[in-house]
XYZ file of C-alpha atoms in Angstrom:
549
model
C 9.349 9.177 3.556
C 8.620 9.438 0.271
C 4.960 9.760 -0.946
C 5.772 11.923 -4.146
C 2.782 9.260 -5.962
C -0.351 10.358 -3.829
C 0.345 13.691 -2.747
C -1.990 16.605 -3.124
C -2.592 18.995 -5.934
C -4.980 21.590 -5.727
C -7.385 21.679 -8.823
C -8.108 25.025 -10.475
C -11.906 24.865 -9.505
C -10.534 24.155 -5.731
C -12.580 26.572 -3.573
C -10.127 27.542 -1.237
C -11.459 30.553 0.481
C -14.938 29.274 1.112
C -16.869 30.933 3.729
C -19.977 28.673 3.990
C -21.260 27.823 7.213
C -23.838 25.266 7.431
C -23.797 24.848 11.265
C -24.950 21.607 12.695
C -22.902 18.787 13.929
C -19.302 18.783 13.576
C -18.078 15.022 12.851
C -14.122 15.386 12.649
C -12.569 13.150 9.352
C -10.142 10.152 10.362
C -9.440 10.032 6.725
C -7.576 13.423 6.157
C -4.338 12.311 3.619
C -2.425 15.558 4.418
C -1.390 14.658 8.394
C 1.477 12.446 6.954
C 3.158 15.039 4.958
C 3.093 17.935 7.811
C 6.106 18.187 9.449
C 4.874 19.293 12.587
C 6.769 21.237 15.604
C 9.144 19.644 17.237
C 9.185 21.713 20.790
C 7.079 23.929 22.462
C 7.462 25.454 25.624
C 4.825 28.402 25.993
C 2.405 29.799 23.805
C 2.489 33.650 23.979
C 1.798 36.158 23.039
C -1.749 34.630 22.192
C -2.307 37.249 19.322
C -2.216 37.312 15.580
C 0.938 37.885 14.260
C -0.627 40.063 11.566
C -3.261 42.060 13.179
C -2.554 41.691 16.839
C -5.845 40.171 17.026
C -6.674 38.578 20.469
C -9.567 36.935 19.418
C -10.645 33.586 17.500
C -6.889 32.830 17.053
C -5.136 29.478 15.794
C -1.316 28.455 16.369
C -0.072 26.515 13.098
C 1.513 23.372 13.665
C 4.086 23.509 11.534
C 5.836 26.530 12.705
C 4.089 27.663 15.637
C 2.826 31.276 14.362
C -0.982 32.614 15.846
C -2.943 33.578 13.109
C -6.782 34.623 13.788
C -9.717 32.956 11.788
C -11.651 33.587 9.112
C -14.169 34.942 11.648
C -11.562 37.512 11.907
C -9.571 38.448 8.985
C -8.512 35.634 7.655
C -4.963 35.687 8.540
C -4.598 31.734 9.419
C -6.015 30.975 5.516
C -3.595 32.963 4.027
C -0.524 31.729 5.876
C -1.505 28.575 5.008
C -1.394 29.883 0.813
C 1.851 31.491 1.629
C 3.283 28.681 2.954
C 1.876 26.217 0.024
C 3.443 28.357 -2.752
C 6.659 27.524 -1.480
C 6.213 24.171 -0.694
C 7.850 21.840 -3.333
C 8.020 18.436 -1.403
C 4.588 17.807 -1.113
C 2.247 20.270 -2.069
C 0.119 20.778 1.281
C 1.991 23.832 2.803
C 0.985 24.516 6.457
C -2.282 23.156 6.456
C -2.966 21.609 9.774
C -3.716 24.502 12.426
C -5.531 24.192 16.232
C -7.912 26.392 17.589
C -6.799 28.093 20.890
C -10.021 27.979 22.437
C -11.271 24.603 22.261
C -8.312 22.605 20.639
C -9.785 21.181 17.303
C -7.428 20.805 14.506
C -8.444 22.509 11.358
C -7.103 20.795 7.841
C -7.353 23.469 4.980
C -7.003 21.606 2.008
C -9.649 19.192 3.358
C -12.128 21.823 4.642
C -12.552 19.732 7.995
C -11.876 19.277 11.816
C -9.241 16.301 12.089
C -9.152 13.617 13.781
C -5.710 11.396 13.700
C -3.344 9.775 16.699
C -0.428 11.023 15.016
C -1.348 14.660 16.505
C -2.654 13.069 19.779
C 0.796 14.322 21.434
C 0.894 17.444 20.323
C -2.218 18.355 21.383
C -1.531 17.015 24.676
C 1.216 19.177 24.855
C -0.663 21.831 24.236
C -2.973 21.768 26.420
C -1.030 20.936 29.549
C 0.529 24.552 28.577
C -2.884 26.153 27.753
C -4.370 24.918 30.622
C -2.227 23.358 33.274
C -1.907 20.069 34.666
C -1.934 18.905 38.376
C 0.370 16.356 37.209
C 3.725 18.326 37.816
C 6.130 15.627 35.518
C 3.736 16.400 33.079
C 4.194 19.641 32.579
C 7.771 19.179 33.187
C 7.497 16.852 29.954
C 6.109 19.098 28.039
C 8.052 22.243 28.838
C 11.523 20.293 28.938
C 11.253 17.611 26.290
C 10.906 17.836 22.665
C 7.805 16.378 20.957
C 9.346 13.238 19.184
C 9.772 11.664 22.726
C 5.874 12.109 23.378
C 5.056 10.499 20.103
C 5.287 6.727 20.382
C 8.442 5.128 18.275
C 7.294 2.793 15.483
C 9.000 -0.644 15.564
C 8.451 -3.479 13.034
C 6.603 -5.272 15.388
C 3.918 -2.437 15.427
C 4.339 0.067 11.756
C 2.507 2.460 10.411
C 0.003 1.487 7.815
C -0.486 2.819 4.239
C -4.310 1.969 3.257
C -5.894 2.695 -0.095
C -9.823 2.345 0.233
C -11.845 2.821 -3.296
C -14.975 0.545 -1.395
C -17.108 2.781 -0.469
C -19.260 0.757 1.615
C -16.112 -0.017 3.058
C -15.137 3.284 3.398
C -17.733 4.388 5.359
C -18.043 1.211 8.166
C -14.463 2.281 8.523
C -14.697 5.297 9.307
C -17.210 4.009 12.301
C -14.450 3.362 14.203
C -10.812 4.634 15.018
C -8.713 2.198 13.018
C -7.992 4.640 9.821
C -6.690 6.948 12.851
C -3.561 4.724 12.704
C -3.292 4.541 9.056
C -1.742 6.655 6.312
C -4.807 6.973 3.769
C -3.846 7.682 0.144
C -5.213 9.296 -2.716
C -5.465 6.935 -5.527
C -5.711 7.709 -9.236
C -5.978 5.926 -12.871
C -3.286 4.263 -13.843
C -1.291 5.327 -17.100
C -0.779 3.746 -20.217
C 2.781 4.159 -20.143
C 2.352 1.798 -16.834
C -0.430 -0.236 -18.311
C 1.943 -1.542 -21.205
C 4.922 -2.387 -18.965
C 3.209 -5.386 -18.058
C 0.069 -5.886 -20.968
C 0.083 -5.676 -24.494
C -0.136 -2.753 -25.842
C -2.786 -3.636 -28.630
C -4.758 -5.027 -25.879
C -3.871 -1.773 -23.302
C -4.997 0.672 -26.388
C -8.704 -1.614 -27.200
C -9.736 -1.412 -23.325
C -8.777 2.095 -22.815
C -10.704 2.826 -26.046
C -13.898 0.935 -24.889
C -13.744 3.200 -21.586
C -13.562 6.275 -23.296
C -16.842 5.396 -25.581
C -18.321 3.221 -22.398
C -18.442 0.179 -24.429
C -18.435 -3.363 -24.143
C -15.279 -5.484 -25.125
C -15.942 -7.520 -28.063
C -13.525 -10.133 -28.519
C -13.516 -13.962 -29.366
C -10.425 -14.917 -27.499
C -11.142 -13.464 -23.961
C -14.422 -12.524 -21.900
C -14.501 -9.606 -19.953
C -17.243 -8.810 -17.556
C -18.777 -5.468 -18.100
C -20.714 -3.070 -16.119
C -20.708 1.287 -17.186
C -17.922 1.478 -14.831
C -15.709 -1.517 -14.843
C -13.190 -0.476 -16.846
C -12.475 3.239 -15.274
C -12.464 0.662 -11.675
C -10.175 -1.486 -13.199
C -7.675 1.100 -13.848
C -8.095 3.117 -10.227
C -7.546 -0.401 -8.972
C -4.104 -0.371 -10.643
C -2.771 2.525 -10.303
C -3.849 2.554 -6.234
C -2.134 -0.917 -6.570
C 1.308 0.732 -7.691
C 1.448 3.584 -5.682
C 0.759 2.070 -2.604
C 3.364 -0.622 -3.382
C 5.446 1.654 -4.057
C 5.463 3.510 -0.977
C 5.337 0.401 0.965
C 8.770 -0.093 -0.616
C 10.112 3.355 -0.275
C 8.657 3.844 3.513
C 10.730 2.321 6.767
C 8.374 0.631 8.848
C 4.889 0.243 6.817
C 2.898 -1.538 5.516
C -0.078 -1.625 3.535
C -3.547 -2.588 2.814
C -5.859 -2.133 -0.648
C -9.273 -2.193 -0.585
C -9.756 -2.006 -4.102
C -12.818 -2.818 -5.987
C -11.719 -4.446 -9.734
C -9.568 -7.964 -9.330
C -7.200 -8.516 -11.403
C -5.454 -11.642 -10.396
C -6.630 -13.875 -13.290
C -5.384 -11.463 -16.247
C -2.995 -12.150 -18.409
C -0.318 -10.339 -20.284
C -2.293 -10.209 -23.656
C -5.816 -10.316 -22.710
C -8.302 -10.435 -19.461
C -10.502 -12.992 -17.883
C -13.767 -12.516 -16.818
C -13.805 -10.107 -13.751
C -9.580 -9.474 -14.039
C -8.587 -6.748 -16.386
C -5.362 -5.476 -15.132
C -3.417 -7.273 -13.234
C -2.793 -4.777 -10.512
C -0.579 -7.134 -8.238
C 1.913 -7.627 -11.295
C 1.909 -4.136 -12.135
C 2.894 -2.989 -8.380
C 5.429 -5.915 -8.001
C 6.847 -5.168 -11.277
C 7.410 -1.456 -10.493
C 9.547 -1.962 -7.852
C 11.178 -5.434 -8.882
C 14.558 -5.397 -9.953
C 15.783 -7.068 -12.901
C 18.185 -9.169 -12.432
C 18.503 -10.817 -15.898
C 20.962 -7.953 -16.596
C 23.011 -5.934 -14.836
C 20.703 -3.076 -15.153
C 17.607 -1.955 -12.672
C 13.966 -2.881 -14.714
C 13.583 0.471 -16.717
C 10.845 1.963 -14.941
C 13.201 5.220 -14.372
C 14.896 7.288 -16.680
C 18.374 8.025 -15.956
C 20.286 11.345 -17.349
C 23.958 11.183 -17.371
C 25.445 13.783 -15.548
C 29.225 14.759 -14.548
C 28.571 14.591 -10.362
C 25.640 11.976 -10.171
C 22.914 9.984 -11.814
C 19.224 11.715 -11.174
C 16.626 9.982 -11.361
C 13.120 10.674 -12.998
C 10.251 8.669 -12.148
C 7.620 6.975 -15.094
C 10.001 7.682 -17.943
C 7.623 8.394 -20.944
C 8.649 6.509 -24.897
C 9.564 10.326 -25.795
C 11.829 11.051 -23.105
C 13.564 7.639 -23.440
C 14.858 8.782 -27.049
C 15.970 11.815 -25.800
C 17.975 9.753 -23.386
C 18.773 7.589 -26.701
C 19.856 10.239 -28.466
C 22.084 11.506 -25.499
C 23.808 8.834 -25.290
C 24.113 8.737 -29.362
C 25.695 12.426 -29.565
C 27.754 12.011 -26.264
C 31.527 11.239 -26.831
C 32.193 8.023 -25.561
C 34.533 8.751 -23.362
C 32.366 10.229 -21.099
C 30.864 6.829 -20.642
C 33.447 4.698 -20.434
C 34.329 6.451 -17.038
C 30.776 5.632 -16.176
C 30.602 1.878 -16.929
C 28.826 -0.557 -14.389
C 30.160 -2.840 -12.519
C 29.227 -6.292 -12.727
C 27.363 -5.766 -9.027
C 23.463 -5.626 -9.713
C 23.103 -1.672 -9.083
C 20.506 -0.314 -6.234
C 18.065 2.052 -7.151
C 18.141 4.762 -3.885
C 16.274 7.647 -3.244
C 17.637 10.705 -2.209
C 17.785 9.477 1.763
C 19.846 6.368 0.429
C 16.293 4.129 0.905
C 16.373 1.150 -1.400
C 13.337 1.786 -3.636
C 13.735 -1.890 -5.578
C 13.712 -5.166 -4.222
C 15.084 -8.546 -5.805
C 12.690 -11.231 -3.993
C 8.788 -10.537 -3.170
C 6.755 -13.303 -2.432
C 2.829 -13.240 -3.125
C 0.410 -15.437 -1.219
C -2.999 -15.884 -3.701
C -5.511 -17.532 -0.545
C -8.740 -15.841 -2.410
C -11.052 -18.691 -3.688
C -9.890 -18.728 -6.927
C -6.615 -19.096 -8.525
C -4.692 -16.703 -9.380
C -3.310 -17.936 -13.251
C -2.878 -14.503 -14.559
C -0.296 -13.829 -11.679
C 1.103 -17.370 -12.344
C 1.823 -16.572 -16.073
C 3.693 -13.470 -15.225
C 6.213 -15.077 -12.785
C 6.172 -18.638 -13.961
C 9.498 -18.309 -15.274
C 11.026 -16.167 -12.851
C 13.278 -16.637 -9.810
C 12.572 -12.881 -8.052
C 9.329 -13.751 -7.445
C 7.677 -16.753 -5.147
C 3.975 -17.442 -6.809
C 2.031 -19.742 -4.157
C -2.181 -20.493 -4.041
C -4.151 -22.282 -2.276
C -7.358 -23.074 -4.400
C -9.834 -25.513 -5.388
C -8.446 -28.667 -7.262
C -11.991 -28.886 -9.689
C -11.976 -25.018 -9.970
C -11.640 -23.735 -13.468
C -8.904 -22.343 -13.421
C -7.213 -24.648 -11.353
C -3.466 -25.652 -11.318
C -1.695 -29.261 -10.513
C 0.944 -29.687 -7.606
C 2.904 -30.365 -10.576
C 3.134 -26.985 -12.282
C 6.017 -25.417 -10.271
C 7.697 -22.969 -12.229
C 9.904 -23.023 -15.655
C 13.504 -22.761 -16.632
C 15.064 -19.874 -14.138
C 11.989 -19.912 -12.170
C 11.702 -23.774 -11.353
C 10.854 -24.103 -8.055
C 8.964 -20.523 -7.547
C 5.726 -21.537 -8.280
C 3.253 -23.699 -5.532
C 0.174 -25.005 -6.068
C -2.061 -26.456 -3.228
C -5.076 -27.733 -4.707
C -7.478 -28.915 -2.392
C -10.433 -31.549 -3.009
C -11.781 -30.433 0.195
C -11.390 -26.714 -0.152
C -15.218 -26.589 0.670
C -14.624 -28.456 4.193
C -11.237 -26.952 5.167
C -10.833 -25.132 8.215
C -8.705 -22.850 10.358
C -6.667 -26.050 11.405
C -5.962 -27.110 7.679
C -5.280 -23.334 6.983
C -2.865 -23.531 10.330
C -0.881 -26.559 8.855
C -0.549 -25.761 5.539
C 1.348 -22.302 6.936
C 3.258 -24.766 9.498
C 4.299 -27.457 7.157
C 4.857 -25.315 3.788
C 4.611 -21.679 3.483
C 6.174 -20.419 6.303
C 9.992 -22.951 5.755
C 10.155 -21.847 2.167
C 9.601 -18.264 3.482
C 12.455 -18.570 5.635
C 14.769 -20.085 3.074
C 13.698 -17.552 0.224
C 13.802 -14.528 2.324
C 11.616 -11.876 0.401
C 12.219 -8.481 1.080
C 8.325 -7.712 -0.040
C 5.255 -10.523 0.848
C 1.874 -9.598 -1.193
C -1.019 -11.665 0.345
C -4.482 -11.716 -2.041
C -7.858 -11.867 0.360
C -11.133 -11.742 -1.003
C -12.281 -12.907 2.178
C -14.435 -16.140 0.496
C -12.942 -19.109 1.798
C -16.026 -21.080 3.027
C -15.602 -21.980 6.612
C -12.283 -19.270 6.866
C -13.106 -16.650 9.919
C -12.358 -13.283 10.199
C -10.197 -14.346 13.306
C -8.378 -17.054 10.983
C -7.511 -14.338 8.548
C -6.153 -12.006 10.987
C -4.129 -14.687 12.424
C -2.342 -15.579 9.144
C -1.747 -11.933 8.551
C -0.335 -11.266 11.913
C 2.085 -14.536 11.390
C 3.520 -12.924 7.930
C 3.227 -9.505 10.063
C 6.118 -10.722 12.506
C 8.583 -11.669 9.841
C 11.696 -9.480 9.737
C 13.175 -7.876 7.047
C 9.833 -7.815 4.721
C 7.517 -5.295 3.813
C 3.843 -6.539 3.712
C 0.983 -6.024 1.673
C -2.791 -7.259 1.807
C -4.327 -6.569 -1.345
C -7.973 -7.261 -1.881
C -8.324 -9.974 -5.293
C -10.387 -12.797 -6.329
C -14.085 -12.380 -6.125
C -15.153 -9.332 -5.067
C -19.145 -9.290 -5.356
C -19.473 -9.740 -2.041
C -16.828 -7.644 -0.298
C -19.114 -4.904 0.547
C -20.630 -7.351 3.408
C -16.768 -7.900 4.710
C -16.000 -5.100 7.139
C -15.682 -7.410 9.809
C -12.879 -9.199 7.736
C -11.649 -5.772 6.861
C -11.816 -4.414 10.296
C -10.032 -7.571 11.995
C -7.077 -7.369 9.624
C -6.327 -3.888 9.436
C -6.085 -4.196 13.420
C -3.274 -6.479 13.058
C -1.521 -4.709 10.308
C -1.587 -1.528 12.801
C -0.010 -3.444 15.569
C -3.162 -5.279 17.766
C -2.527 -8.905 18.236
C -4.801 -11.494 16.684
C -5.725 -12.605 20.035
C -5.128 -15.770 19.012
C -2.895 -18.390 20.210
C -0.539 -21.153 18.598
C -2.740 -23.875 19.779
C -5.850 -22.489 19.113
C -7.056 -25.218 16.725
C -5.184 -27.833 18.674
C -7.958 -30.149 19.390
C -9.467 -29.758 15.710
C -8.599 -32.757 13.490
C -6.568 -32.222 9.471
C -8.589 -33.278 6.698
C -6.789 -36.162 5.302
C -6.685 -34.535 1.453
C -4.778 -31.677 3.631
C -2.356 -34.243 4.733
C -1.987 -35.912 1.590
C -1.293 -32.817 -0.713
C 1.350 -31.621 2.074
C 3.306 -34.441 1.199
C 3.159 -34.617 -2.233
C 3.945 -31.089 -2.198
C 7.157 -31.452 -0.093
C 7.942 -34.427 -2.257
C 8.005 -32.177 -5.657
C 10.067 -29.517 -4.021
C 12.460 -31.077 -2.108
C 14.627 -30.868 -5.130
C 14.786 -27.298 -5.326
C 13.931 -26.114 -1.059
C 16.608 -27.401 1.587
C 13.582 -27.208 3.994
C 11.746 -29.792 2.410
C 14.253 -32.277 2.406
């Protein structure tokens, strides 16, 4: 797995060696980032001697579970901190060395770069394990398990009908009803950051990039008579830890077998253009993520978010190529003999970006579902003209920025855009919600096959429950051969008050079933607008989807 985007530096004011002690109730975290990067042990069959490898110390000792070595606490000397420093020096993957370590006396897990017991399934095996040795078990295959049988068959294998989960969480009202409960025990939680300019302008202008990042420097509000932005002290800095959480969890989503994700983020961004905001929307983080892992296919080159050095064996790549080191790359290829490229000419097959495990890190087809309450026009701009990527909403037919039935995409995208505007968006219900997924979305699904499906929640649609919700996740959950993403857009004022939204879908996303059935609505009735717009909407594509006619 590759997580090179989120993973852990240590800051030069990092207190490492810290030997407060405030006492008091330990509460473990659920939310420690580091478990996913440990490589931990892969058999044990006895733990002895039960001393310190450095000072023979019998007392206050931890076993490391990375490598297995007893080191004694800081109570002691100290030795299990500075193993942990050792090892981190010499850690180039991922920065986090051995950090994850369990006390021999009562079994807590220690994480040193978090300063904090840990609490996470993932380790739920090991520690098993451990103490079936430590302290025996009357269960005899047990401890025949344990002794005989290497760790990866304790852990529980990950299937695509129940993956890990990546989650991003910058709520922090969120945040902290989540950590309530055990569901962020199952997830993958990243660290998020700003995103760059260099990523900024792939997608927006850079005049209008360079006045917004100004205006956040100087905390100042954006003056301008095309475009209204709405402003608070911290909206801007939001806005841009909304999109760079955006891309890196997309992009890890892409990179990662088996995941998906989730993004509790707290600036929207759905409604901005290319050139210029809209209200709430400043970036628009679902663009930017798509974009850095869509392929271009209008050429026979991958979109240039990579820089690639020639070399005589192989091609490496570098990730977030910056305008200076694309002209050295210019002016490699300028003083190279030509020759040397000639024997390196494409093919007219579309390369595939891989990382260094052969995992396809672009995809050619994503699909985004907008079903927040308003619609999403910045998102249809980007893609209106494009045939990689599906644009469909569901939205209000008076809202203002609403689109007709008949806007469906232009020139190579024709087709790729949907519109469902509905004059009873106020009235629908889980049974309109059920058809429209029936009768559209889920046949042009099948016939477009995305290898990546965004869905946009702001959790707002009127008479829409938290059970609904989960139920439409879970039925894009169970579709093979796509990665999934629920990405938090729209209007977010309220999403503090949400958790039960929040809570309901990341149980599906984690593998817990909806708990609710196909004919769960059965006996509701359709609105008749709901009916109506269904077949207009098969009418207008029928033309370009096979499943529509």
């Amino acid at each position: 797995m590759n997580f090179e985007s989120s993973a852990h530096t240590i800051d030069d004011d990092f207190d490492l060696t810290s030997d407060l002690d405030h006492g008091g109730i330990v509460i473990p975290t659920q939310t420690c980032e580091h478990v996913q990067y440990v490589e931990l042990l892969d058999t044990i069959v006895r733990i002895t001697p039960t001393q310190c490898v450095d000072c023979e110390s019998t007392t206050e000792n931890w076993l490391c579970l990375s490598c297995g070595e007893i080191h004694c606490s800081r109570y002691v000397n100290n030795h299990g901190e500075g193993h942990w420093l050792f090892t981190l020096l010499t850690d180039e993957k991922y920065n986090v060395g051995h950090c994850l370590t369990i006390s021999l006396q009562d079994l807590s897990v220690w994480c040193y770069p978090c300063k904090s017991y840990v609490k996470n399934v993932r380790l739920n095996p090991l520690i098993k394990c451990i103490e079936s040795i430590k302290f025996g078990s009357s269960n005899d295959s047990l401890n025949q398990s344990c002794d005989c049988e290497t760790l990866d068959n304790l852990i529980p294998t990950i299937d695509n009908h129940n993956p890990s989960t990546i989650i991003a969480i910058q709520e922090a009202t969120l945040l902290k009803e989540l950590t309530k409960t055990d569901l962020l025990s199952f997830c993958y939680t990243m660290k998020f950051r700003s995103a760059s300019i260099d990523e900024l302008v792939r997608l927006h202008s850079s005049d209008y990039v360079n006045m917004i990042v100004s205006a956040e420097k100087v905390h100042s509000k954006i003056s301008n008579k095309r475009f209204h932005i709405s402003w608070f002290d911290t909206a801007l800095s939001n806005a841009r830890l909304s999109a760079g959480m955006t891309i890196d969890l997309i992009q890890n989503v892409v990179n990662t077998d088996h995941i998906n994700g989730f993004i509790l983020s707290t600036s929207p961004g759905h409604r901005a253009l290319k050139d210029h905001g809209n209200g709430t929307s400043i970036y628009n983080n679902i663009a930017l993520g798509v974009n850095s892992v869509l392929m271009d296919k209008s050429t026979n080159n991958p979109r240039k978010s990579s820089l690639a050095l020639i070399d005589s064996n192989k091609h490496v790549h570098m990730e977030g190529a910056t305008p200076i080191e694309d002209a050295i790359c210019h002016m490699i290829n300028v003083l190279t003999p030509s020759s040397m490229f000639e024997q390196k000419q494409p093919t007219a097959k579309i390369p595939v970006v891989t990382d260094n495990n052969n995992n396809k890190i672009q995809v050619e087809r994503v699909f985004i579902v907008d079903l927040t309450c308003e619609h999403g026009s910045g998102i249809q701009s980007v893609y209106y003209e494009s045939n990689q990527v599906f644009y469909l909403s569901i939205h209000k037919e008076e809202h203002q920025h609403r689109s007709s039935y008949h806007e469906c995409g232009k020139n190579q995208g024709i087709g790729y855009t949907m519109n469902i505007p509905l004059a009873c968006f106020d009235r629908a219900h889980e049974k309109d919600y059920e058809t429209i997924m029936k009768e559209l979305i889920f046949p042009v699904v099948k016939e477009f096959q995305p290898e990546l499906i965004v869905v946009c929640v702001d959790f707002e649609l009127p008479r829409i429950t938290a059970s609904c919700y989960a139920w439409i996740i879970e039925q894009f959950h169970r579709i093979n051969q796509s990665k999934l993403v629920v990405a938090l857009d729209g209007d977010l004022s309220n999403v503090s008050s949400k958790s039960a939204y929040v809570q309901k879908v990341l149980s599906v996303l984690i593998g817990k079933s909806s708990e609710i059935s196909d004919d769960e609505w059965k006996n509701s009735s359709i609105n008749k607008d709901v009916i109506h717009k269904i077949d207009l909407i098969k009418q207008k594509h029928q033309q370009y989807w096979s499943c529509f006619q």
